[in-house]
Amino acid sequence: MKIITTHLSADFDAFASAVCAQRLWPDHLILFPGSLEAAVRRFRAEMSIPINEVKLKEARRHKIEHAVVLDTPSPTRLGEVWDLIQRDGCPVTLIDHHDAGDEALPASESVCRAVGATCTLMVDLMSQRGLNPSPEEASLLLMGIYEDTGSLSYRDTTPEDLRAAAWLVDKGATLSWVRRWVVKGLEPEQLELLNDLVEGMEERRLGDIQVAVSTVEVDHYHEEAAYVVHRWVDTFQLPVGIALFVRPPYIQMILRSRVAGLDVGTVAKTFDGGGHATAASARISDRMVVEVREELWETLKRAIPPAATAGEAAGRQIFSVAVDVTVDATKERLNQLRVNALPIAEIEGDDLVGVVTRQLLDRAISLGLGHRPVSLVMTPGVPSVEADTPLEELRTLFLEGSHRFVIVTKKDRAIGLLTRMELFRRLFERLPAAGAALDHRMAAERPVTQTVTRLLREIAPPWVDALLAKARAVADAQAAPTYLVGGVVRDLLLQRQNEDVDLVVEGDGIRLARVLAEHLGARCHHHEPFMTAVLTLPDGHTVDVASARTEFYRTPAALPEVITSLIRQDLYRRDFTINALAIALEGDRFGQLIDFFGGRRDLKHQEIRVLHSLSFIDDPTRAIRAVRYARRLGFQIAPDTQHLIRTAVAEGVLDRLSGQRLHRELNFLLSEPHPTPALSLLAELGLLEAICPALKWNEQRRSFLLEVETQLGWYLVEKLGEAPPPIPLFLGGLAALSGEGGPALLASRLQMTGADGRNMERLVEDITALKQITTEDHSLSLRVREVEERAPEALLLAMAGLDLDRRRVLARAAEAATRISAPVSGQQLRDAGIPQGPHIGRAIQTVRAGVIDGRVNAADALEAAIEVAEESLKIWEER
């Protein structure tokens, strides 16, 4: 006999895995070692799912040849079935998502990894073997995934669980089964039990984690107590919730955790139970509840992650101003750093002697004291704490003292600065990680964090993976917090590959870059004024490294000036929330996503959003960039950001933008595939005419540019040349529709000079000339000459404005210009005795024209060219 078995009290994850395992092992029988959970029993009674099952009584009489064990690594949770397996010494195949550590049952074959449900592993096995589940099997597996991942909301839910769920829906799984049997309402008895949990709840703060333990006396066994505990934890957003159901001589312990670093499965093992990091249980007998509860609290104290300290949370750079700096200059320094308070230092040395706030400075300036030293208005003394002070102890210090920051010290030496915002972010960041939802505008006060190490492994190219490991080692050695930032983080979360690697260092980025270059065997080229460096790796890849910086604009649309800062200020200077994400690379924080400004939320909602209301006033090119990202990613520009763009346009900020910067940003935009919708969005936002009055927009012009795209596609497919520059082609073509002066006006605004400027200025003239040669009876060679004398954008714009027959005329000329080359060379003519001179060029052109028009056979081209050259030479000599 061959069996498929699972743990006592099988839930939907275990039951569904067992049912579908028969598709993988069709000659095996299902053996449930104990009773199914009540919800599973009700489901079986109503839905009548057919399975090949054997009872324990029958299994005792047979020799077991092979056992497939599902959803438990623990022999004790198999009950008597494990005794039968040991009796017969049969091989075991283990498929499970729990971590049993050293207590896992011995298996000859195992499929075990950290996903949210065993059903997820079954989906992977079925997919690998090309087995498609029936709609009923798919629905069962989906129920198992939803049950064990808390409807895909538990902390240990993985991307693989989400992909498995999507695959099952694609195979016909019905969510109505999930709603009916898994995400169900509470029965009256369950509501009463939930009320008892609330009344019996004791809360304590262990470290910086709020833990709830509820003791409830019951008179009978509640089969679905685990579901009620889940609803209790979920309803009250408990980071950790543990229920003790007391029915002498037994105590049923059910544990749930939303806290990273706390594995309640390990806690349950202390009481001979088990489970995984977020959900576990234990059945305790012959012990007093008071004794169990006290042991539980002591176990939790040891298991809870250590409380964060001031030293861990402090920023390593301390920005200050000297006592003799003026009030006005100090206010400007606050604006540059985007902070509201600064410590004041002695003129010589690092001693800090006072604190000044934005309010104090504003008051001093209003009193005419802007030219006086800041020491006149500062508050003497600087609050300080030791590095090992738990953050929880600082809560009262900040609230009662109204401090904006404290200096963190170690052995009387200042090692960092901890702000009020950072303190409260650290104190409350575990709640959002546990699932508490707050609007993204709150994120500036405390970033949402999430570990993305799995994404780094799965999405990042191998060379990036290796680079980040080296960067981590160097950052740790230098005690320099280092982050992966920018578009590469955005694309990682979108599961797109991006090899544009940017690192930001809180501290000396150039120093870290030099050391990293030594470890990688790379070349390091640094730029001291900008605090940046570029590493060129042996394989040619490049990496940008920069000190964390903030920037300020002295006037609207000016180029920014930069100074050193911390990671939050560095991210705040970026263009959009989705680009203001970072991944920590140092120490235990390696792989942690840092999101101060709601970028992850905007990625989820597919929105482009700026970080502050003056963003487009500071840098108007961001408006064009917003359109570019919206088109590239398939996102929408958020309504508030659209409003800010229109406000900036109305303020005329684009008028202050230099032509070179505008040209560069527009070139990036129009170089993206299919640029016409991007221009349509620019027009909708009022940006097109703000760039140049000749860039007017309507439906007819949109259709024209779509035709230009079609002609460009033909041009490239036929390999008639490189794609023309996008600005003359699309913006020049649009401006040309406004009349002869339109392209010249555009060229002037974009400061286009040289050949580019001249081609733009005569664009209407060139388009008109090319159109004219399609209406009169011209030779093909003349048309070829006209095409060759003009820029390719003029050709494509002319073709887009013609009917099909006339377009074909130009197409034939363009193809001939590319494919019919000169049939003879100047060297051939010189070898034939023709002396060097202009008559050689004229002979070659004349013969080529004859070949194009069919008047000269290519085989006779050299003879014809010699004849033309000699005739030309004779005429020249006679003159």
XYZ file of C-alpha atoms in Angstrom, residues 30-378:
349
model
C -5.168 9.204 1.129
C -4.900 8.387 4.824
C -6.031 11.055 7.278
C -4.464 10.258 10.698
C -7.195 12.077 12.651
C -10.323 14.125 12.314
C -10.559 16.903 9.751
C -11.212 20.462 10.918
C -14.906 21.256 11.236
C -14.967 23.596 8.230
C -13.335 20.918 6.077
C -15.832 18.300 7.277
C -18.766 20.569 6.413
C -17.235 21.233 3.008
C -16.833 17.503 2.274
C -20.370 16.742 3.415
C -21.879 19.380 1.142
C -19.595 19.282 -1.909
C -18.980 15.489 -2.082
C -15.449 15.677 -3.507
C -14.519 12.115 -4.610
C -11.182 10.876 -3.286
C -9.451 7.510 -3.000
C -9.212 7.164 0.777
C -8.156 4.453 3.190
C -9.038 4.378 6.867
C -6.452 3.915 9.620
C -8.017 0.601 10.630
C -7.455 -0.792 7.136
C -3.932 0.655 6.864
C -2.841 -1.239 9.969
C -3.308 -4.556 8.100
C -1.079 -3.638 5.164
C 2.578 -2.943 4.608
C 3.192 0.666 3.614
C 5.603 0.832 0.684
C 5.813 4.625 0.247
C 4.406 7.613 2.115
C 3.885 11.159 0.865
C 3.690 13.424 3.934
C 2.082 16.829 3.433
C 1.924 20.072 5.429
C 3.838 18.943 8.497
C 7.512 18.172 9.127
C 6.832 16.851 12.620
C 6.466 13.075 13.221
C 4.373 13.695 16.349
C 1.695 15.475 14.302
C 1.140 12.308 12.233
C -0.080 10.327 15.230
C -0.277 6.560 14.684
C 0.494 6.927 10.978
C 4.110 7.709 11.865
C 4.265 4.478 13.871
C 3.114 2.556 10.780
C 5.715 4.293 8.597
C 8.461 3.411 11.093
C 7.148 -0.144 11.387
C 7.510 -0.755 7.671
C 10.609 1.406 7.127
C 9.177 2.801 3.906
C 10.677 5.775 1.989
C 9.050 9.142 2.688
C 8.477 12.084 0.368
C 7.952 15.279 2.398
C 6.199 18.333 0.914
C 5.827 21.213 3.373
C 6.214 24.951 3.906
C 6.985 24.881 7.662
C 10.445 25.097 9.196
C 10.941 22.197 11.604
C 14.685 22.656 12.031
C 16.385 19.641 13.592
C 13.050 17.996 14.473
C 11.970 17.374 10.880
C 11.028 13.795 10.069
C 13.628 11.890 8.014
C 12.681 11.872 4.335
C 14.279 10.285 1.300
C 12.899 13.089 -0.864
C 11.669 16.520 0.171
C 10.111 19.586 -1.408
C 10.311 22.147 1.370
C 10.736 25.895 1.154
C 9.460 29.040 2.852
C 6.205 29.878 1.101
C 2.823 30.727 2.593
C 1.072 27.406 2.003
C 1.781 23.806 1.041
C -0.799 24.238 -1.733
C 1.625 26.688 -3.360
C 4.221 23.909 -3.561
C 1.609 21.551 -5.037
C 0.823 24.115 -7.727
C 4.514 24.300 -8.624
C 4.819 20.499 -8.825
C 1.712 20.177 -11.003
C 2.895 22.983 -13.276
C 6.352 21.383 -13.648
C 4.762 18.094 -14.714
C 2.342 19.749 -17.121
C -0.725 18.740 -15.095
C -3.701 21.075 -15.279
C -6.069 20.870 -12.300
C -9.801 20.561 -12.801
C -11.802 23.661 -11.765
C -12.715 21.849 -8.523
C -9.081 20.968 -7.769
C -7.968 24.526 -8.616
C -10.636 25.929 -6.269
C -9.516 23.589 -3.478
C -5.873 24.622 -3.846
C -6.877 28.296 -3.891
C -8.809 27.779 -0.630
C -5.706 26.248 0.948
C -3.522 29.191 -0.112
C -6.051 31.771 1.100
C -6.475 29.996 4.438
C -2.788 29.674 5.287
C -1.827 33.170 4.059
C -4.745 35.022 5.677
C -6.179 35.889 2.240
C -2.651 36.705 1.002
C -2.087 39.214 3.822
C 0.233 37.438 6.300
C 3.823 38.598 6.621
C 5.238 35.334 5.297
C 3.109 35.450 2.128
C 5.510 35.339 -0.813
C 5.386 36.375 -4.484
C 5.225 32.652 -5.289
C 1.927 32.395 -3.366
C 0.511 35.274 -5.394
C 1.660 33.708 -8.663
C 0.187 30.356 -7.641
C -3.160 31.978 -6.815
C -3.203 33.763 -10.176
C -2.347 30.489 -11.975
C -5.215 28.701 -10.234
C -7.722 31.417 -11.144
C -6.493 31.126 -14.717
C -7.170 27.355 -14.533
C -10.775 27.894 -13.447
C -10.653 28.272 -9.658
C -13.729 29.972 -8.260
C -13.389 32.641 -5.579
C -16.955 31.912 -4.452
C -15.626 28.786 -2.679
C -13.024 30.947 -0.947
C -15.660 33.448 0.178
C -17.992 30.715 1.407
C -15.615 28.348 3.174
C -12.478 30.361 4.060
C -13.376 34.072 4.307
C -16.583 33.481 6.197
C -18.526 35.366 8.844
C -18.601 34.333 12.487
C -21.344 32.087 13.813
C -23.081 33.131 17.071
C -20.911 30.713 19.099
C -17.781 32.093 17.449
C -18.861 35.668 18.180
C -19.250 34.733 21.839
C -15.753 33.218 21.810
C -14.378 36.398 20.196
C -15.977 38.461 22.969
C -14.366 36.172 25.576
C -10.964 36.726 23.909
C -11.390 40.486 24.181
C -12.448 40.309 27.826
C -9.605 37.942 28.774
C -6.882 39.940 27.015
C -3.740 41.044 28.846
C -1.382 43.381 26.946
C 2.279 44.001 27.674
C 4.994 45.800 25.773
C 8.002 43.580 25.285
C 10.870 45.598 23.921
C 9.038 47.861 21.516
C 6.359 45.276 20.572
C 2.802 45.248 21.940
C 1.862 41.641 22.790
C -1.623 40.426 23.718
C -2.260 37.148 25.568
C -5.867 36.164 26.224
C -6.936 33.403 28.625
C -10.408 31.955 28.041
C -12.065 29.121 29.961
C -14.186 26.906 27.715
C -16.471 23.967 28.485
C -15.934 22.131 25.209
C -13.451 21.884 22.360
C -13.886 24.650 19.749
C -12.803 23.159 16.454
C -12.579 26.520 14.695
C -10.925 28.408 17.511
C -7.954 29.177 15.227
C -10.219 31.076 12.851
C -11.671 33.103 15.729
C -8.155 33.945 16.940
C -7.269 35.068 13.416
C -10.302 37.387 13.396
C -9.379 38.709 16.866
C -5.820 39.556 15.801
C -7.027 41.018 12.521
C -9.858 43.089 14.010
C -7.698 44.692 16.686
C -4.541 44.903 14.501
C -2.494 43.092 17.140
C 1.203 42.699 16.303
C 1.247 39.519 18.404
C -1.856 37.709 19.647
C -1.852 34.474 21.661
C -4.929 32.687 22.980
C -5.010 30.118 25.782
C -8.230 28.074 25.746
C -8.445 26.311 29.100
C -10.461 23.079 29.425
C -8.886 21.010 32.211
C -6.740 19.004 31.964
C -5.901 20.575 28.580
C -4.839 24.021 27.427
C -5.030 24.811 23.715
C -2.518 27.516 22.730
C -2.944 29.341 19.415
C -0.310 31.901 18.362
C -0.328 34.546 15.646
C 2.419 37.077 14.829
C 2.760 39.968 12.386
C 6.211 40.963 13.650
C 9.321 40.430 11.552
C 11.908 38.561 13.592
C 9.421 36.826 15.907
C 8.843 33.171 14.971
C 5.841 31.913 16.954
C 6.505 28.418 15.601
C 9.659 28.404 17.722
C 7.692 29.694 20.720
C 5.155 26.884 20.269
C 7.932 24.285 20.263
C 8.681 25.227 23.879
C 5.254 23.772 24.661
C 5.693 20.718 22.370
C 3.727 22.388 19.593
C 4.724 23.677 16.208
C 3.880 25.826 13.214
C 5.600 28.529 11.280
C 6.721 32.117 11.818
C 3.282 33.734 11.688
C 0.940 30.980 12.924
C 1.454 28.135 15.368
C -0.317 26.070 18.027
C 0.307 23.705 20.942
C -1.758 21.331 23.092
C -0.677 21.293 26.715
C -1.889 18.851 29.372
C -1.677 18.524 33.135
C -0.313 22.016 33.769
C -1.810 25.000 35.563
C -2.792 27.901 33.341
C -0.966 30.405 35.572
C 2.233 28.402 35.191
C 1.799 28.151 31.403
C 1.038 31.850 31.052
C 4.094 32.924 33.035
C 6.332 30.568 31.080
C 4.808 31.958 27.878
C 5.649 35.555 28.857
C 9.229 34.541 29.721
C 9.591 32.682 26.426
C 8.263 35.682 24.532
C 10.735 37.990 26.260
C 13.560 35.858 24.891
C 11.989 35.472 21.444
C 10.968 39.071 20.800
C 13.524 40.927 18.641
C 15.737 43.221 20.739
C 14.413 46.710 21.238
C 15.915 49.261 18.901
C 18.376 51.673 20.512
C 19.247 55.302 19.949
C 22.590 54.286 18.428
C 20.898 52.103 15.795
C 18.391 54.781 14.822
C 20.687 57.820 14.777
C 21.953 59.370 11.588
C 25.752 59.290 11.507
C 26.266 62.806 10.211
C 25.723 65.759 12.522
C 25.035 68.968 10.653
C 25.577 72.151 12.641
C 26.384 75.844 12.281
C 28.977 77.812 14.220
C 27.983 80.311 16.899
C 29.223 83.261 14.840
C 27.102 82.488 11.751
C 24.373 85.076 11.216
C 20.689 84.383 11.781
C 19.985 84.901 8.069
C 22.722 82.454 7.044
C 21.501 79.896 9.587
C 17.966 80.145 8.194
C 19.329 79.554 4.686
C 21.240 76.514 5.973
C 18.006 75.060 7.425
C 16.303 75.565 4.071
C 19.148 73.868 2.235
C 19.063 70.852 4.565
C 15.232 70.840 4.691
C 15.209 70.519 8.492
C 13.510 72.518 11.224
C 16.254 72.628 13.851
C 20.057 72.518 14.072
C 22.657 72.259 16.819
C 25.031 75.201 17.268
C 28.767 74.483 17.564
C 31.751 76.363 18.920
C 33.848 78.194 16.321
C 36.765 75.880 16.960
C 36.285 72.224 17.801
C 33.218 70.004 17.680
C 31.591 70.994 20.978
C 27.858 71.640 20.606
C 26.575 74.473 22.781
C 22.984 75.143 21.775
C 19.970 74.522 19.552
C 18.118 76.797 17.160
C 14.716 76.161 15.532
C 13.037 77.596 12.473
C 10.491 79.396 14.685
C 13.248 81.116 16.680
C 14.976 82.244 13.495
C 11.755 83.528 11.918
C 11.012 85.519 15.068
C 14.554 86.958 15.147
C 14.374 87.979 11.476
C 10.994 89.676 12.021
C 12.679 91.712 14.773
C 15.466 92.831 12.433
C 18.120 90.542 13.906
C 18.963 88.683 10.693
C 22.483 90.158 10.594
C 23.291 89.199 14.203
C 25.108 85.963 15.238
C 22.879 82.968 15.835
C 24.283 82.596 19.356
C 22.078 85.556 20.276
C 18.867 83.590 19.692
C 19.866 79.961 20.276
